[in-house]
Coordinates of C-alpha atoms and ligand atoms in Angstrom, one line a residue:
X109 CA 167.3 72.6 168.4
X110 CA 163.6 71.8 168.2
X111 CA 162.8 68.5 167.0
X112 CA 159.5 67.9 164.5
X113 CA 156.6 68.0 167.0
X114 CA 155.2 71.1 165.5
X115 CA 152.7 70.6 162.3
X116 CA 152.0 73.4 160.1
X117 CA 151.2 76.4 162.3
X118 CA 150.4 79.8 160.9
X119 CA 153.1 82.4 161.4
X120 CA 151.6 85.5 163.2
X121 CA 153.7 87.4 160.9
X122 CA 152.6 90.3 158.4
X123 CA 154.6 89.0 155.9
X124 CA 152.9 87.0 152.8
X125 CA 154.8 85.6 149.6
X126 CA 152.8 88.7 147.7
X127 CA 154.5 91.5 149.7
X128 CA 158.1 89.7 149.3
X129 CA 157.7 89.6 145.6
X130 CA 156.6 93.3 145.4
X131 CA 159.2 94.5 147.7
X132 CA 161.6 92.5 145.5
X133 CA 160.5 94.2 142.2
X134 CA 159.9 97.3 143.9
X135 CA 163.3 97.8 145.3
X136 CA 165.5 96.1 142.8
X137 CA 166.2 92.8 144.4
X138 CA 164.7 90.5 142.2
X139 CA 162.6 90.8 138.5
X140 CA 160.8 88.4 136.7
X141 CA 163.4 87.0 133.8
X142 CA 162.7 88.5 130.4
X143 CA 160.1 90.4 131.4
X144 CA 159.8 92.6 128.2
X145 CA 159.0 89.5 126.3
X146 CA 156.6 88.4 128.8
X147 CA 158.6 86.5 131.3
X148 CA 159.4 82.7 131.8
X149 CA 157.7 80.8 134.0
X150 CA 159.5 80.8 137.6
X151 CA 162.4 82.3 136.1
X152 CA 164.4 85.5 138.0
X153 CA 167.0 87.9 137.3
X154 CA 168.5 89.5 140.4
X155 CA 169.1 93.0 140.6
X156 CA 171.6 95.3 142.4
X157 CA 170.3 94.4 145.9
X158 CA 169.7 91.1 145.1
X159 CA 173.4 90.4 143.8
X160 CA 175.1 91.9 146.7
X161 CA 172.8 90.2 149.3
X162 CA 173.1 86.7 147.6
X163 CA 176.6 87.2 147.0
X164 CA 176.8 87.5 151.0
X165 CA 174.9 84.8 151.6
X166 CA 177.5 83.0 149.6
X167 CA 180.3 84.5 151.5
X168 CA 178.7 83.7 154.6
X169 CA 179.0 79.8 153.8
X170 CA 182.4 80.3 152.3
X171 CA 183.4 81.7 155.6
X172 CA 182.1 78.8 157.7
X173 CA 183.1 76.3 155.4
X174 CA 186.5 77.1 154.3
X175 CA 188.0 80.3 155.8
X176 CA 187.0 79.4 159.4
X177 CA 188.3 75.7 158.9
X178 CA 191.4 73.8 158.2
X179 CA 189.9 70.6 156.9
X180 CA 187.6 71.8 153.6
X181 CA 189.2 73.4 150.4
X182 CA 187.3 75.1 147.6
X183 CA 186.5 73.7 144.4
X184 CA 184.7 75.1 141.1
X185 CA 184.0 72.3 138.5
X186 CA 182.2 72.7 135.2
X187 CA 178.5 73.0 134.9
X188 CA 178.8 70.3 131.7
X189 CA 180.3 67.1 132.5
X190 CA 180.9 63.9 130.8
X191 CA 178.0 62.2 130.1
X192 CA 179.1 59.0 131.7
X193 CA 179.1 61.2 135.1
X194 CA 175.6 61.2 135.2
X195 CA 175.2 57.2 134.5
X196 CA 177.5 56.8 137.3
X197 CA 175.8 58.7 139.5
X198 CA 172.0 57.2 138.9
X199 CA 170.9 60.1 137.5
X200 CA 170.2 59.0 133.7
X201 CA 168.5 56.4 135.1
X202 CA 166.7 57.5 137.9
X203 CA 166.2 61.4 138.3
X204 CA 162.9 61.9 137.5
X205 CA 159.7 62.6 139.1
X206 CA 156.3 60.8 138.7
X207 CA 153.8 63.1 136.6
X208 CA 150.2 62.9 135.8
X209 CA 148.2 65.1 133.5
X210 CA 144.8 66.5 134.1
X211 CA 142.9 66.1 130.8
X212 CA 140.3 68.2 132.0
X213 CA 142.6 71.5 132.8
X214 CA 145.6 70.5 130.8
X215 CA 147.6 71.1 134.1
X216 CA 150.5 68.8 135.2
X217 CA 151.3 67.9 138.6
X218 CA 153.6 65.6 140.6
X219 CA 151.7 62.3 141.3
X220 CA 153.6 62.5 144.9
X221 CA 152.5 65.8 145.8
X222 CA 148.9 66.1 144.9
X223 CA 148.0 67.0 148.3
X224 CA 150.4 70.4 148.1
X225 CA 148.7 71.1 144.2
X226 CA 145.6 72.8 143.3
X227 CA 143.0 71.5 140.9
X228 CA 143.1 73.8 137.9
X229 CA 139.3 74.3 137.9
X230 CA 138.7 74.5 141.5
X231 CA 141.8 76.0 143.6
X232 CA 140.2 74.7 146.8
X233 CA 140.5 71.4 145.9
X234 CA 143.5 69.2 145.5
X235 CA 143.9 67.4 141.8
X236 CA 141.7 64.8 141.6
X237 CA 139.4 65.6 144.1
X238 CA 136.5 67.2 141.8
X239 CA 134.2 64.7 139.5
X240 CA 135.5 66.9 136.4
X241 CA 139.3 65.9 137.3
X242 CA 140.6 63.4 134.7
X243 CA 144.1 62.2 135.7
X244 CA 146.1 60.1 133.8
X245 CA 148.3 57.5 135.2
X246 CA 151.6 58.4 136.4
X247 CA 154.5 57.9 134.4
X248 CA 158.1 59.1 134.9
X249 CA 159.0 62.7 133.9
X250 CA 163.2 63.1 133.5
X251 CA 164.5 66.2 135.3
X252 CA 167.7 66.5 133.6
X253 CA 167.9 69.2 131.3
X254 CA 169.7 68.0 128.0
X255 CA 171.8 69.8 125.6
X256 CA 174.4 69.1 122.8
X257 CA 178.2 69.7 123.1
X258 CA 180.2 70.7 119.4
X259 CA 178.6 71.1 116.1
X260 CA 177.5 68.0 115.4
X261 CA 174.2 66.6 116.1
X262 CA 174.5 62.7 116.7
X263 CA 174.0 60.6 119.8
X264 CA 177.6 61.1 121.2
X265 CA 177.6 64.9 121.2
X266 CA 174.6 64.6 123.9
X267 CA 175.5 65.7 127.4
X268 CA 173.2 67.4 130.4
X269 CA 173.5 70.4 132.5
X270 CA 174.5 69.3 135.8
X271 CA 171.3 68.8 138.2
X272 CA 173.4 68.7 141.3
X273 CA 177.0 70.6 141.9
X274 CA 178.0 67.4 144.1
X275 CA 178.8 64.9 141.0
X276 CA 181.8 67.7 140.0
X277 CA 183.1 67.0 143.7
X278 CA 183.1 63.0 143.4
X279 CA 184.9 63.0 140.0
X280 CA 187.8 65.6 141.5
X281 CA 188.4 63.4 144.9
X282 CA 191.9 61.9 143.4
X283 CA 193.0 65.4 142.4
X284 CA 192.1 66.8 145.8
X285 CA 193.3 64.1 148.0
X286 CA 196.9 63.8 146.1
X287 CA 197.4 67.9 145.8
X288 CA 195.8 69.0 148.6
X289 CA 197.5 66.5 150.7
X290 CA 194.5 65.8 152.8
X291 CA 193.2 62.7 154.6
X292 CA 189.6 61.9 156.0
X293 CA 187.8 63.7 157.4
X294 CA 188.3 66.3 154.8
X295 CA 185.6 68.1 152.6
X296 CA 185.4 69.6 149.5
X297 CA 183.0 72.7 149.1
X298 CA 181.5 74.2 146.1
X299 CA 179.1 76.7 144.9
X300 CA 177.4 77.0 141.5
X301 CA 174.5 76.9 139.4
X302 CA 172.4 73.4 138.8
X303 CA 169.3 73.0 136.3
X304 CA 166.4 70.6 137.1
X305 CA 163.3 70.8 134.6
X306 CA 161.0 70.7 138.0
X307 CA 157.4 70.0 137.0
X308 CA 155.9 72.2 139.3
X309 CA 158.4 75.2 140.0
X310 CA 157.1 77.7 142.3
X311 CA 156.8 79.6 145.2
X312 CA 158.8 82.5 144.1
X313 CA 162.6 81.9 144.4
X314 CA 161.7 78.7 146.3
X315 CA 161.7 76.2 143.4
X316 CA 163.1 77.1 140.0
X317 CA 164.7 75.5 137.0
X318 CA 167.9 77.5 137.1
X319 CA 169.1 77.8 140.7
X320 CA 172.2 77.9 142.8
X321 CA 173.7 75.3 145.3
X322 CA 176.2 75.6 148.1
X323 CA 177.3 71.8 148.5
X324 CA 180.0 70.2 150.7
X325 CA 181.2 66.4 150.4
X326 CA 182.8 65.4 153.6
X327 CA 184.7 62.4 153.2
X328 CA 185.3 60.3 156.4
X329 CA 186.4 57.1 157.7
X330 CA 183.1 54.8 157.4
X331 CA 182.9 53.9 161.3
X332 CA 182.8 57.9 161.9
X333 CA 180.2 58.7 159.5
X334 CA 177.1 58.8 162.0
X335 CA 179.0 61.0 164.2
X336 CA 179.8 63.2 161.4
X337 CA 176.3 63.3 160.1
X338 CA 175.1 64.3 163.5
X339 CA 177.8 67.0 163.7
X340 CA 177.3 68.5 160.2
X341 CA 173.3 68.9 161.1
X342 CA 174.3 70.7 164.4
X343 CA 176.8 72.9 162.3
X344 CA 174.1 73.6 159.5
X345 CA 171.5 74.5 161.9
X346 CA 173.6 76.7 163.8
X347 CA 174.8 78.5 160.7
X348 CA 171.3 79.6 159.9
X349 CA 170.9 80.6 163.7
X350 CA 173.7 82.6 163.6
X351 CA 172.6 84.6 161.0
X352 CA 169.3 85.6 162.5
X353 CA 166.8 83.0 161.3
X354 CA 164.3 82.5 164.3
X355 CA 164.4 79.3 166.3
X356 CA 160.6 79.5 166.3
X357 CA 160.7 79.3 162.2
X358 CA 163.8 76.6 162.1
X359 CA 163.7 73.0 162.8
X360 CA 165.4 70.0 161.6
X361 CA 163.3 67.1 160.1
X362 CA 164.6 63.7 159.9
X363 CA 163.9 61.7 156.8
X364 CA 161.2 58.8 156.7
X365 CA 162.7 55.7 155.0
X366 CA 160.7 55.8 152.2
X367 CA 161.7 59.6 151.5
X368 CA 165.4 58.8 151.0
X369 CA 167.5 59.2 147.8
X370 CA 168.8 56.1 146.1
X371 CA 172.2 56.7 147.3
X372 CA 171.2 57.6 151.4
X373 CA 171.4 55.8 154.4
X374 CA 170.5 58.5 156.3
X375 CA 169.4 62.1 155.7
X376 CA 167.7 65.3 157.6
X377 CA 166.4 68.6 156.2
X378 CA 166.8 71.6 158.0
X379 CA 163.2 73.4 157.2
X380 CA 162.0 77.1 157.5
X381 CA 158.6 78.2 158.4
X382 CA 157.9 79.9 154.8
X383 CA 154.3 81.4 154.7
X384 CA 153.2 78.5 152.5
X385 CA 154.7 76.1 155.5
X386 CA 157.9 74.4 156.6
X387 CA 159.8 73.9 153.8
X388 CA 163.5 72.5 152.9
X389 CA 166.1 75.0 153.1
X390 CA 168.9 72.5 152.9
X391 CA 169.4 68.7 153.3
X392 CA 172.2 66.6 155.3
X393 CA 172.7 63.4 153.7
X394 CA 175.1 60.5 154.8
X395 CA 175.3 59.6 151.2
X396 CA 177.9 56.4 152.1
X397 CA 180.3 55.1 149.7
X398 CA 178.1 55.3 146.7
X399 CA 179.4 58.0 144.5
X400 CA 183.1 57.1 145.1
X401 CA 182.0 53.3 144.3
X402 CA 180.0 54.2 141.4
X403 CA 182.5 56.3 139.9
X404 CA 185.5 53.8 140.6
X405 CA 183.5 51.6 138.6
X406 CA 182.3 53.4 135.7
X407 CA 185.8 55.3 135.2
X408 CA 188.1 52.7 136.2
X409 CA 189.9 55.5 138.4
X410 CA 190.2 53.9 142.0
X411 CA 188.6 56.4 144.2
X412 CA 190.0 55.2 147.9
X413 CA 192.3 56.6 150.4
X414 CA 195.1 54.9 151.1
X415 CA 197.3 55.8 154.3
X416 CA 201.2 56.0 154.7
X417 CA 200.9 52.7 156.7
X418 CA 199.0 51.1 153.8
X419 CA 195.5 51.2 155.2
X420 CA 193.0 51.6 152.5
X421 CA 189.4 52.0 152.4
X422 CA 186.7 54.1 150.3
X423 CA 185.6 57.0 152.7
X424 CA 181.7 57.5 153.4
X425 CA 180.1 61.1 152.5
X426 CA 178.7 63.5 154.9
X427 CA 177.0 66.0 152.6
X428 CA 175.4 69.1 153.5
X429 CA 173.4 70.6 150.6
X430 CA 172.2 74.1 150.8
X431 CA 170.7 76.7 148.3
X432 CA 171.3 80.4 148.2
X433 CA 168.7 81.3 146.8
X434 CA 166.3 79.6 149.1
X435 CA 168.4 80.8 152.4
X436 CA 168.1 84.5 150.9
X437 CA 164.3 84.1 150.5
X438 CA 163.9 82.7 153.9
X439 CA 166.3 86.0 155.3
X440 CA 164.3 88.1 153.6
X441 CA 160.9 86.7 154.8
X442 CA 162.1 86.4 158.4
X443 CA 163.5 89.9 158.3
X444 CA 160.0 91.6 156.8
X445 CA 158.1 93.8 159.2
X446 CA 155.6 96.6 158.9
X447 CA 154.9 99.0 162.1
X448 CA 154.0 102.4 162.9
X449 CA 156.9 104.7 163.9
X450 CA 155.7 108.2 164.7
X451 CA 152.4 107.8 163.1
X452 CA 153.4 106.9 160.0
X453 CA 153.6 103.0 158.5
X454 CA 157.1 101.8 157.8
X455 CA 158.1 98.5 156.2
X456 CA 161.8 97.2 157.4
X457 CA 163.8 94.3 156.2
X458 CA 165.7 93.2 159.4
X459 CA 168.5 91.6 157.7
X460 CA 171.7 90.2 159.7
X461 CA 174.2 93.3 159.0
X462 CA 176.7 90.6 157.4
X463 CA 173.7 89.7 155.0
X464 CA 172.5 93.1 154.2
X465 CA 173.1 94.5 151.0
X466 CA 174.3 98.1 152.0
X467 CA 175.7 98.0 155.4
X468 CA 175.2 101.9 156.1
X469 CA 173.8 105.0 154.5
X470 CA 175.2 108.4 154.6
X471 CA 172.7 111.0 154.5
X472 CA 173.2 114.8 154.2
X473 CA 170.4 116.3 156.2
X474 CA 170.0 119.2 153.9
X475 CA 170.6 117.8 150.3
X476 CA 171.1 121.4 149.0
X477 CA 173.6 122.3 151.7
X478 CA 176.7 122.1 149.9
X479 CA 178.6 121.9 153.6
X480 CA 176.9 118.9 154.4
X481 CA 177.0 117.4 151.1
X482 CA 180.8 117.9 151.1
X483 CA 181.3 116.2 154.4
X484 CA 178.7 113.5 153.8
X485 CA 180.6 112.8 150.5
X486 CA 184.2 112.5 152.1
X487 CA 182.3 110.0 154.6
X488 CA 180.8 107.8 152.2
X489 CA 184.5 107.9 149.9
X490 CA 185.9 106.6 153.0
X491 CA 183.9 104.1 154.2
X492 CA 183.2 102.9 151.1
X493 CA 186.6 101.6 150.5
X494 CA 185.7 99.0 153.0
X495 CA 182.3 98.4 152.8
X496 CA 179.4 98.9 150.5
X497 CA 178.0 102.4 151.7
X498 CA 175.6 104.3 149.9
X499 CA 175.1 108.0 149.5
X500 CA 171.7 109.7 149.5
X501 CA 170.4 113.3 149.2
X502 CA 167.4 112.9 147.2
X503 CA 164.4 114.0 149.4
X504 CA 163.1 114.4 152.7
X505 CA 165.4 112.5 155.3
X506 CA 162.1 110.5 156.7
X507 CA 161.8 109.2 153.2
X508 CA 165.6 108.4 152.7
X509 CA 165.4 106.8 155.9
X510 CA 162.2 104.5 154.7
X511 CA 164.0 103.6 151.6
X512 CA 167.1 102.2 153.4
X513 CA 164.7 100.5 155.9
X514 CA 163.6 98.3 152.9
X515 CA 166.5 97.1 151.5
X516 CA 167.5 96.1 155.2
X517 CA 170.4 98.7 155.6
X518 CA 171.3 98.0 159.4
X519 CA 172.9 101.7 160.1
X520 CA 172.4 105.5 158.8
X521 CA 174.9 108.2 159.5
X522 CA 173.4 111.6 159.1
X523 CA 175.6 115.0 158.5
X524 CA 173.4 118.1 160.1
X525 CA 174.5 121.3 161.3
X526 CA 176.2 120.4 164.3
X527 CA 178.7 118.3 162.0
X528 CA 179.9 121.5 160.5
X529 CA 180.4 123.1 164.0
X530 CA 182.1 120.0 165.9
X531 CA 182.4 117.2 162.9
X532 CA 180.2 114.6 164.5
X533 CA 177.4 112.7 163.3
X534 CA 174.4 110.9 164.0
X535 CA 174.1 107.3 163.7
X536 CA 170.7 105.5 163.5
X537 CA 170.1 102.0 164.2
X538 CA 167.2 100.5 161.8
X539 CA 165.9 98.0 164.5
X540 CA 165.6 100.3 167.8
X541 CA 165.6 103.5 165.7
X542 CA 168.2 104.7 168.8
X543 CA 170.4 107.7 167.3
X544 CA 173.8 108.4 168.9
X545 CA 176.4 111.3 168.1
X546 CA 179.8 110.2 166.9
X547 CA 183.1 111.9 165.9
X548 CA 183.3 111.7 162.0
X549 CA 186.9 110.3 162.5
X550 CA 185.0 107.4 164.6
X551 CA 182.9 106.1 162.0
X552 CA 184.9 103.4 160.3
X553 CA 185.8 101.7 163.4
X554 CA 182.5 102.1 164.7
X555 CA 181.2 100.5 161.8
X556 CA 183.9 97.8 161.6
X557 CA 183.1 97.0 165.4
X558 CA 179.5 97.1 164.6
X559 CA 179.6 94.5 161.8
X560 CA 181.6 92.1 164.1
X561 CA 179.2 92.0 166.8
X562 CA 176.7 89.3 167.2
X563 CA 173.4 90.2 165.9
X564 CA 170.2 88.8 167.3
X565 CA 166.5 89.8 165.6
X566 CA 164.6 91.6 167.8
X567 CA 161.4 89.7 166.4
X568 CA 162.3 87.4 168.9
Ligands
GAP139 N1 173.1 66.8 146.4 C1 172.2 66.6 146.9 C2 170.7 67.8 146.2 O1 171.2 68.2 145.5 P1 168.9 68.4 147.1 O2 167.7 68.5 148.4 O3 167.9 68.3 146.0 O4 170.0 67.5 147.2 C3 169.9 70.9 147.9 O5 169.2 70.0 146.9 C4 169.6 72.1 148.0 O6 169.6 72.7 146.8 C5 168.1 72.3 148.3 O7 167.9 72.0 149.8 C6 168.0 73.6 148.2 O8 168.1 74.5 148.9 C7 168.7 74.1 146.5 N2 167.6 73.5 145.6 C8 167.1 72.4 144.7 N3 166.4 72.5 143.9 C9 166.1 73.5 143.9 C10 165.2 74.5 143.0 N4 164.6 73.7 142.2 N5 165.1 75.7 143.2 C11 165.9 76.4 144.1 N6 166.7 75.6 145.1 C12 166.9 74.4 145.0

């Protein structure tokens, strides 16, 4: 695992955020939200391929967290919880960012991120760097969205949209401990939406006000907390590598003491080198026994582990907290490539086959040839029972390949003249562009094998 010796270094890639945003729009991965009303700042809607790919990100996370292990169970808690939960967690009192306003350009900035922000009048400068900048004193800006529950608007009806999924897990600790018959070390995993009224959302899907989280709270005997903290850093770093992110673009950055959240004894971020610089994909924290103790105090329900031999303790919590939107963005950025093939430019997104929204395309070489169409349709019908597989007979074959390259489809099966004679098809590989011939009856097991194989990005 590379340590944090690198400072910001520009990527040699051709990828830019503008290219990713335009690819997402063009191919229907992601649209600006409520676009026909002029949009809403930093809110996005996922289209067909975006839904499929993000679902794959979440499925791979659940596989690694739940399916492949005996010690972690799943949960799906409510978004609106009893507001006392957020008092206990410290969010009501402390979940805020320091905000400054500029009286000249009327923009708002995070006081602790001025060096990452652009002055409203002179974008080459940071806020406060030009003589015209007139910044207010920092004040705390609360990040939780408030709402009302029920028909009566009184102070008792106030509630919050959850700013993290983690608290829904802590308040279910006792249920899981009893009903899932677990003993530490064990974990509870949850995927779901969270909401934060971010002061400076931006960089496309990277920071939005409504986003998803994939969080797992791992309850351990206190004496084992350091060991499990290191373990989960390795595991989570390995997960991003397993699904193809380049080693040169991935690192682990331990938090400085002054960066630690109020509940954390230690934390490290898995960071990716986006076109806008190294940024957090996931945080791994040692949350100690802070949350279970707070909820014990506020709810008066004792949240602790009691062993059969009478041993009792409040477990420590190691938390890997990731975001599928950020992971999806990183996979797109990492896979994006432009190259010349046979004298023509192609854009290709080299997604890991198990992240790619469409696993294969089935293409009749000549879209008007009824024999080829029938064979190709039949093959797609067979394959789609197991995987997302597209059929396309519209336009020149080269254009159809390009379209699949842009959405990251790893393989295309082409039905041609020879298929009609000997029931074989060609399979074209998105990355190497190599083609081989297969018997049509062998396509299904071939695809199963190909999806089960390890995959490494050819970008090195
Ligand atoms: N329970 C701990 C926690 O919420 P966090 O670092 O604030 O920690 C965890 O969030 C992950 O959630 C982040 O690493 C990121 O992937 C995702 N995330 C957080 N805020 C986000 C935002 N505004 N937009 C998109 N993803 C976000």
